[in-house]
PDB file of C-alpha atoms in Angstrom:
ATOM      1  CA  GLU A   1      79.196  95.088 109.692  1.00  0.00           C
ATOM      2  CA  ASP A   2      80.693  97.833 107.878  1.00  0.00           C
ATOM      3  CA  GLN A   3      77.754 100.302 106.461  1.00  0.00           C
ATOM      4  CA  VAL A   4      78.025 103.367 104.511  1.00  0.00           C
ATOM      5  CA  THR A   5      75.206 106.153 104.150  1.00  0.00           C
ATOM      6  CA  GLN A   6      75.315 109.259 102.325  1.00  0.00           C
ATOM      7  CA  SER A   7      73.824 112.344 101.971  1.00  0.00           C
ATOM      8  CA  PRO A   8      71.602 114.160 100.170  1.00  0.00           C
ATOM      9  CA  GLU A   9      70.904 110.994  97.610  1.00  0.00           C
ATOM     10  CA  ALA A  10      70.590 114.661  95.100  1.00  0.00           C
ATOM     11  CA  LEU A  11      71.622 117.614  95.010  1.00  0.00           C
ATOM     12  CA  ARG A  12      71.200 121.038  92.750  1.00  0.00           C
ATOM     13  CA  LEU A  13      73.355 123.868  92.663  1.00  0.00           C
ATOM     14  CA  GLN A  14      74.146 127.198  90.934  1.00  0.00           C
ATOM     15  CA  GLU A  15      77.348 127.182  89.783  1.00  0.00           C
ATOM     16  CA  GLY A  16      79.503 129.222  92.273  1.00  0.00           C
ATOM     17  CA  GLU A  17      77.114 128.046  94.771  1.00  0.00           C
ATOM     18  CA  SER A  18      79.807 126.243  97.397  1.00  0.00           C
ATOM     19  CA  SER A  19      77.850 123.328  99.667  1.00  0.00           C
ATOM     20  CA  SER A  20      79.210 119.668 101.290  1.00  0.00           C
ATOM     21  CA  LEU A  21      78.287 116.432 100.363  1.00  0.00           C
ATOM     22  CA  ASN A  22      78.213 114.147 103.540  1.00  0.00           C
ATOM     23  CA  CYS A  23      79.150 110.164 104.154  1.00  0.00           C
ATOM     24  CA  SER A  24      78.328 108.502 107.492  1.00  0.00           C
ATOM     25  CA  TYR A  25      79.859 105.423 108.174  1.00  0.00           C
ATOM     26  CA  THR A  26      80.453 102.484 110.516  1.00  0.00           C
ATOM     27  CA  VAL A  27      83.668 100.492 110.445  1.00  0.00           C
ATOM     28  CA  SER A  28      85.577  97.878 112.851  1.00  0.00           C
ATOM     29  CA  GLY A  29      88.268 100.012 112.466  1.00  0.00           C
ATOM     30  CA  LEU A  30      89.079 102.328 109.429  1.00  0.00           C
ATOM     31  CA  ARG A  31      91.832 101.123 107.070  1.00  0.00           C
ATOM     32  CA  GLY A  32      91.022 104.091 103.988  1.00  0.00           C
ATOM     33  CA  LEU A  33      87.749 106.179 103.086  1.00  0.00           C
ATOM     34  CA  PHE A  34      87.352 106.661  99.441  1.00  0.00           C
ATOM     35  CA  TRP A  35      85.517 109.470  97.644  1.00  0.00           C
ATOM     36  CA  TYR A  36      84.681 108.641  94.287  1.00  0.00           C
ATOM     37  CA  ARG A  37      82.731 110.752  91.066  1.00  0.00           C
ATOM     38  CA  GLN A  38      80.798 108.669  88.543  1.00  0.00           C
ATOM     39  CA  ASP A  39      80.041 109.986  85.382  1.00  0.00           C
ATOM     40  CA  PRO A  40      77.041 108.532  83.389  1.00  0.00           C
ATOM     41  CA  GLY A  41      77.728 105.474  81.750  1.00  0.00           C
ATOM     42  CA  LYS A  42      81.018 104.910  83.130  1.00  0.00           C
ATOM     43  CA  GLY A  43      83.017 103.232  85.760  1.00  0.00           C
ATOM     44  CA  PRO A  44      83.577 105.225  89.012  1.00  0.00           C
ATOM     45  CA  GLU A  45      86.955 107.276  89.076  1.00  0.00           C
ATOM     46  CA  PHE A  46      88.876 107.637  91.996  1.00  0.00           C
ATOM     47  CA  LEU A  47      89.243 111.201  93.499  1.00  0.00           C
ATOM     48  CA  PHE A  48      90.452 110.687  97.303  1.00  0.00           C
ATOM     49  CA  THR A  49      91.655 108.447 100.028  1.00  0.00           C
ATOM     50  CA  LEU A  50      92.020 109.461 103.748  1.00  0.00           C
ATOM     51  CA  TYR A  51      93.086 107.603 106.705  1.00  0.00           C
ATOM     52  CA  SER A  52      92.517 108.844 110.219  1.00  0.00           C
ATOM     53  CA  ALA A  53      90.330 111.859 111.789  1.00  0.00           C
ATOM     54  CA  GLY A  54      91.189 115.319 111.127  1.00  0.00           C
ATOM     55  CA  GLU A  55      92.953 114.313 107.649  1.00  0.00           C
ATOM     56  CA  GLU A  56      91.831 116.719 104.527  1.00  0.00           C
ATOM     57  CA  LYS A  57      92.823 116.295 101.185  1.00  0.00           C
ATOM     58  CA  GLU A  58      92.196 118.837  97.709  1.00  0.00           C
ATOM     59  CA  LYS A  59      91.751 118.868  94.367  1.00  0.00           C
ATOM     60  CA  GLU A  60      90.580 121.683  92.460  1.00  0.00           C
ATOM     61  CA  ARG A  61      87.073 122.887  93.839  1.00  0.00           C
ATOM     62  CA  LEU A  62      86.782 119.722  96.447  1.00  0.00           C
ATOM     63  CA  LYS A  63      88.035 119.407  99.531  1.00  0.00           C
ATOM     64  CA  ALA A  64      87.897 116.192 101.223  1.00  0.00           C
ATOM     65  CA  THR A  65      87.337 116.008 105.673  1.00  0.00           C
ATOM     66  CA  LEU A  66      87.439 113.001 107.852  1.00  0.00           C
ATOM     67  CA  THR A  67      86.035 113.070 111.361  1.00  0.00           C
ATOM     68  CA  LYS A  68      85.675 109.322 113.553  1.00  0.00           C
ATOM     69  CA  LYS A  69      82.367 108.805 111.728  1.00  0.00           C
ATOM     70  CA  GLU A  70      81.960 111.456 109.028  1.00  0.00           C
ATOM     71  CA  SER A  71      83.514 112.319 105.829  1.00  0.00           C
ATOM     72  CA  PHE A  72      82.143 115.832 103.741  1.00  0.00           C
ATOM     73  CA  LEU A  73      83.071 116.285 100.449  1.00  0.00           C
ATOM     74  CA  HIS A  74      83.091 120.311  99.951  1.00  0.00           C
ATOM     75  CA  ILE A  75      82.561 122.008  96.583  1.00  0.00           C
ATOM     76  CA  THR A  76      83.802 125.181  96.370  1.00  0.00           C
ATOM     77  CA  ALA A  77      82.120 127.790  93.849  1.00  0.00           C
ATOM     78  CA  PRO A  78      81.257 124.537  91.677  1.00  0.00           C
ATOM     79  CA  LYS A  79      80.720 124.422  87.593  1.00  0.00           C
ATOM     80  CA  PRO A  80      78.871 122.999  85.556  1.00  0.00           C
ATOM     81  CA  GLU A  81      81.634 119.884  84.540  1.00  0.00           C
ATOM     82  CA  ASP A  82      81.591 119.098  88.207  1.00  0.00           C
ATOM     83  CA  SER A  83      78.273 117.404  87.952  1.00  0.00           C
ATOM     84  CA  ALA A  84      78.241 113.770  88.359  1.00  0.00           C
ATOM     85  CA  THR A  85      77.480 111.084  91.422  1.00  0.00           C
ATOM     86  CA  TYR A  86      79.881 110.757  94.189  1.00  0.00           C
ATOM     87  CA  LEU A  87      80.237 107.802  95.758  1.00  0.00           C
ATOM     88  CA  CYS A  88      82.032 107.370  99.386  1.00  0.00           C
ATOM     89  CA  ALA A  89      83.776 104.005 100.433  1.00  0.00           C
ATOM     90  CA  VAL A  90      84.983 101.977 103.394  1.00  0.00           C
ATOM     91  CA  ARG A  91      87.515  99.312 103.572  1.00  0.00           C
ATOM     92  CA  GLY A  92      88.157  98.230 107.243  1.00  0.00           C
ATOM     93  CA  PHE A  93      90.760  96.028 109.289  1.00  0.00           C
ATOM     94  CA  GLY A  94      90.609  92.519 110.404  1.00  0.00           C
ATOM     95  CA  SER A  95      88.347  89.494 108.939  1.00  0.00           C
ATOM     96  CA  ASN A  96      86.378  91.807 106.570  1.00  0.00           C
ATOM     97  CA  THR A  97      89.991  93.637 104.988  1.00  0.00           C
ATOM     98  CA  GLY A  98      89.610  92.659 101.203  1.00  0.00           C
ATOM     99  CA  LYS A  99      85.564  94.106 101.324  1.00  0.00           C
ATOM    100  CA  LEU A 100      85.121  97.729  99.935  1.00  0.00           C
ATOM    101  CA  ILE A 101      81.924  99.015 100.686  1.00  0.00           C
ATOM    102  CA  PHE A 102      80.027 101.643  98.772  1.00  0.00           C
ATOM    103  CA  GLY A 103      76.759 104.165  99.746  1.00  0.00           C
ATOM    104  CA  GLN A 104      74.340 104.767  97.953  1.00  0.00           C
ATOM    105  CA  GLY A 105      75.390 108.099  95.797  1.00  0.00           C
ATOM    106  CA  THR A 106      74.905 111.765  95.921  1.00  0.00           C
ATOM    107  CA  THR A 107      73.967 113.123  92.302  1.00  0.00           C
ATOM    108  CA  LEU A 108      74.999 116.652  91.687  1.00  0.00           C
ATOM    109  CA  GLN A 109      73.928 118.721  89.065  1.00  0.00           C
ATOM    110  CA  VAL A 110      75.152 122.544  88.879  1.00  0.00           C
ATOM    111  CA  LYS A 111      72.915 124.711  86.918  1.00  0.00           C
ATOM    112  CA  PRO A 112      75.030 127.306  84.501  1.00  0.00           C
TER     113      PRO A 112
ATOM    114  CA  ASN B   1      98.408 100.074  80.926  1.00  0.00           C
ATOM    115  CA  ALA B   2      95.009  98.581  79.912  1.00  0.00           C
ATOM    116  CA  GLY B   3      94.255  98.589  84.100  1.00  0.00           C
ATOM    117  CA  VAL B   4      90.525  96.851  84.270  1.00  0.00           C
ATOM    118  CA  THR B   5      89.129  95.223  81.348  1.00  0.00           C
ATOM    119  CA  GLN B   6      85.171  93.845  81.403  1.00  0.00           C
ATOM    120  CA  THR B   7      83.902  92.163  78.319  1.00  0.00           C
ATOM    121  CA  PRO B   8      81.230  91.829  77.219  1.00  0.00           C
ATOM    122  CA  LYS B   9      80.334  95.667  77.133  1.00  0.00           C
ATOM    123  CA  PHE B  10      76.504  94.894  76.676  1.00  0.00           C
ATOM    124  CA  ARG B  11      74.300  91.424  76.959  1.00  0.00           C
ATOM    125  CA  ILE B  12      71.207  90.672  76.673  1.00  0.00           C
ATOM    126  CA  LEU B  13      70.038  86.801  78.134  1.00  0.00           C
ATOM    127  CA  LYS B  14      66.872  85.094  78.286  1.00  0.00           C
ATOM    128  CA  ILE B  15      65.648  83.958  81.664  1.00  0.00           C
ATOM    129  CA  GLY B  16      67.608  80.568  82.367  1.00  0.00           C
ATOM    130  CA  GLN B  17      70.328  81.149  80.447  1.00  0.00           C
ATOM    131  CA  SER B  18      74.219  81.013  81.635  1.00  0.00           C
ATOM    132  CA  MET B  19      77.148  83.298  80.980  1.00  0.00           C
ATOM    133  CA  THR B  20      80.202  84.501  82.508  1.00  0.00           C
ATOM    134  CA  LEU B  21      81.230  88.036  82.546  1.00  0.00           C
ATOM    135  CA  GLN B  22      85.161  88.561  82.065  1.00  0.00           C
ATOM    136  CA  CYS B  23      87.378  90.628  84.174  1.00  0.00           C
ATOM    137  CA  THR B  24      91.505  91.118  83.555  1.00  0.00           C
ATOM    138  CA  GLN B  25      93.723  93.644  85.307  1.00  0.00           C
ATOM    139  CA  ASP B  26      97.335  93.906  84.456  1.00  0.00           C
ATOM    140  CA  MET B  27      98.061  96.138  87.248  1.00  0.00           C
ATOM    141  CA  ASN B  28      99.307  92.775  89.934  1.00  0.00           C
ATOM    142  CA  HIS B  29      96.372  93.848  92.369  1.00  0.00           C
ATOM    143  CA  ASN B  30      96.143  91.295  95.248  1.00  0.00           C
ATOM    144  CA  TYR B  31      92.128  92.578  95.813  1.00  0.00           C
ATOM    145  CA  MET B  32      89.727  92.333  93.011  1.00  0.00           C
ATOM    146  CA  TYR B  33      85.875  92.763  93.238  1.00  0.00           C
ATOM    147  CA  TRP B  34      82.646  92.296  91.511  1.00  0.00           C
ATOM    148  CA  TYR B  35      79.801  95.346  91.926  1.00  0.00           C
ATOM    149  CA  ARG B  36      76.425  95.638  90.690  1.00  0.00           C
ATOM    150  CA  GLN B  37      74.821  99.089  90.149  1.00  0.00           C
ATOM    151  CA  ASP B  38      70.682  99.098  90.049  1.00  0.00           C
ATOM    152  CA  PRO B  39      69.917 102.271  87.912  1.00  0.00           C
ATOM    153  CA  GLY B  40      70.255 105.620  90.134  1.00  0.00           C
ATOM    154  CA  MET B  41      71.756 103.476  92.950  1.00  0.00           C
ATOM    155  CA  GLY B  42      75.002 102.976  94.608  1.00  0.00           C
ATOM    156  CA  LEU B  43      77.290  99.973  94.066  1.00  0.00           C
ATOM    157  CA  LYS B  44      76.821  96.433  95.753  1.00  0.00           C
ATOM    158  CA  LEU B  45      79.425  94.568  96.581  1.00  0.00           C
ATOM    159  CA  ILE B  46      78.867  90.691  94.962  1.00  0.00           C
ATOM    160  CA  TYR B  47      81.975  88.792  95.521  1.00  0.00           C
ATOM    161  CA  TYR B  48      85.683  89.925  96.163  1.00  0.00           C
ATOM    162  CA  SER B  49      89.161  88.162  96.282  1.00  0.00           C
ATOM    163  CA  VAL B  50      91.915  89.138  98.523  1.00  0.00           C
ATOM    164  CA  GLY B  51      94.357  87.007  95.946  1.00  0.00           C
ATOM    165  CA  ALA B  52      94.302  83.783  93.583  1.00  0.00           C
ATOM    166  CA  GLY B  53      92.859  80.815  95.224  1.00  0.00           C
ATOM    167  CA  ILE B  54      90.700  82.943  97.966  1.00  0.00           C
ATOM    168  CA  THR B  55      87.048  84.370  97.030  1.00  0.00           C
ATOM    169  CA  ASP B  56      84.387  85.416  99.644  1.00  0.00           C
ATOM    170  CA  LYS B  57      80.835  86.409  99.488  1.00  0.00           C
ATOM    171  CA  GLY B  58      80.135  90.165  99.531  1.00  0.00           C
ATOM    172  CA  GLU B  59      76.377  92.006 100.064  1.00  0.00           C
ATOM    173  CA  VAL B  60      74.929  90.264  97.104  1.00  0.00           C
ATOM    174  CA  PRO B  61      75.880  86.928  96.629  1.00  0.00           C
ATOM    175  CA  ASN B  62      73.299  84.593  95.265  1.00  0.00           C
ATOM    176  CA  GLY B  63      72.697  83.691  91.959  1.00  0.00           C
ATOM    177  CA  TYR B  64      76.527  84.478  91.124  1.00  0.00           C
ATOM    178  CA  ASN B  65      79.598  82.416  91.334  1.00  0.00           C
ATOM    179  CA  VAL B  66      83.170  83.603  91.103  1.00  0.00           C
ATOM    180  CA  SER B  67      86.336  81.917  90.603  1.00  0.00           C
ATOM    181  CA  ARG B  68      90.127  83.332  90.776  1.00  0.00           C
ATOM    182  CA  SER B  69      92.495  80.952  89.157  1.00  0.00           C
ATOM    183  CA  THR B  70      95.203  83.764  88.270  1.00  0.00           C
ATOM    184  CA  THR B  71      95.851  87.044  89.638  1.00  0.00           C
ATOM    185  CA  GLU B  72      95.064  88.923  86.574  1.00  0.00           C
ATOM    186  CA  ASP B  73      91.315  87.620  85.829  1.00  0.00           C
ATOM    187  CA  PHE B  74      88.043  87.261  88.422  1.00  0.00           C
ATOM    188  CA  PRO B  75      85.415  86.042  86.123  1.00  0.00           C
ATOM    189  CA  LEU B  76      81.557  86.090  87.167  1.00  0.00           C
ATOM    190  CA  ARG B  77      79.165  83.319  86.754  1.00  0.00           C
ATOM    191  CA  LEU B  78      75.458  83.245  86.462  1.00  0.00           C
ATOM    192  CA  GLU B  79      74.017  80.349  86.326  1.00  0.00           C
ATOM    193  CA  LEU B  80      70.157  80.829  85.822  1.00  0.00           C
ATOM    194  CA  ALA B  81      69.317  84.232  84.427  1.00  0.00           C
ATOM    195  CA  ALA B  82      66.759  86.031  86.158  1.00  0.00           C
ATOM    196  CA  PRO B  83      65.431  89.576  85.633  1.00  0.00           C
ATOM    197  CA  SER B  84      66.623  90.606  88.657  1.00  0.00           C
ATOM    198  CA  GLN B  85      69.785  90.560  87.438  1.00  0.00           C
ATOM    199  CA  THR B  86      69.517  93.200  84.920  1.00  0.00           C
ATOM    200  CA  SER B  87      72.058  95.252  86.087  1.00  0.00           C
ATOM    201  CA  VAL B  88      75.455  97.498  85.051  1.00  0.00           C
ATOM    202  CA  TYR B  89      78.134  95.080  86.605  1.00  0.00           C
ATOM    203  CA  PHE B  90      81.502  96.447  87.400  1.00  0.00           C
ATOM    204  CA  CYS B  91      84.661  94.876  88.441  1.00  0.00           C
ATOM    205  CA  ALA B  92      87.226  96.561  90.264  1.00  0.00           C
ATOM    206  CA  SER B  93      90.951  95.797  91.352  1.00  0.00           C
ATOM    207  CA  SER B  94      93.310  97.596  94.193  1.00  0.00           C
ATOM    208  CA  GLY B  95      96.857  97.067  96.105  1.00  0.00           C
ATOM    209  CA  THR B  96      97.105  98.365  99.319  1.00  0.00           C
ATOM    210  CA  VAL B  97      95.058 101.894  98.482  1.00  0.00           C
ATOM    211  CA  GLU B  98      92.351 102.930  95.949  1.00  0.00           C
ATOM    212  CA  ALA B  99      90.482 100.710  93.982  1.00  0.00           C
ATOM    213  CA  PHE B 100      90.284 101.131  90.178  1.00  0.00           C
ATOM    214  CA  PHE B 101      87.772 100.583  88.108  1.00  0.00           C
ATOM    215  CA  GLY B 102      86.724  98.458  84.539  1.00  0.00           C
ATOM    216  CA  GLN B 103      84.002 100.354  82.267  1.00  0.00           C
ATOM    217  CA  GLY B 104      81.007  97.954  83.106  1.00  0.00           C
ATOM    218  CA  THR B 105      78.824  95.528  81.825  1.00  0.00           C
ATOM    219  CA  ARG B 106      75.261  96.029  80.982  1.00  0.00           C
ATOM    220  CA  LEU B 107      73.636  93.127  81.550  1.00  0.00           C
ATOM    221  CA  THR B 108      69.321  92.860  80.474  1.00  0.00           C
ATOM    222  CA  VAL B 109      67.828  89.669  81.105  1.00  0.00           C
ATOM    223  CA  VAL B 110      64.439  89.252  79.478  1.00  0.00           C
TER     224      VAL B 110
END
């Protein structure tokens, strides 16, 4: 069964202090791994899609990377406006190809 | 484009009442999803659909029902509301890649 585990659950950083969020996954054939950002009271907002091990995507201060078992969301020199919950999700091939399974998220707080 | 539209935004139900959460998308997406999100938690998949007339259970389907008679609409039905169904409900749709989410329905069962 497809499974996604994110760590840590919560992360507090000082402005400018770089760090990484982890997403471990189990899926029967990876169709795609997705990163989302969610602000309080709002729906998740799409950030990145990764398809195969070794792939990397970047957007401003965020960089997502993918291995066969994990994905990392690297945050370089974060700013207070990067504070949000970051969600990881996977979609597999086969009989579960329609399913999109999420992890529990990492809540990031960046202090000025 | 409106994207994914959910109604209502807020609702208070009494135990045992029924209601339907509405979800409409205008992107001609085949895949549609219903999730619930409890405070401080991630998204749990309730039901999903890969196209009109086809639905399947997700991780937490008990107490809910869905139908998909058109590509655009994917309503979620609660038949006998229970306090455990107090949550924020999100609908999403996707084509072949990323999913797009609605703004959510905050449901309280008292």
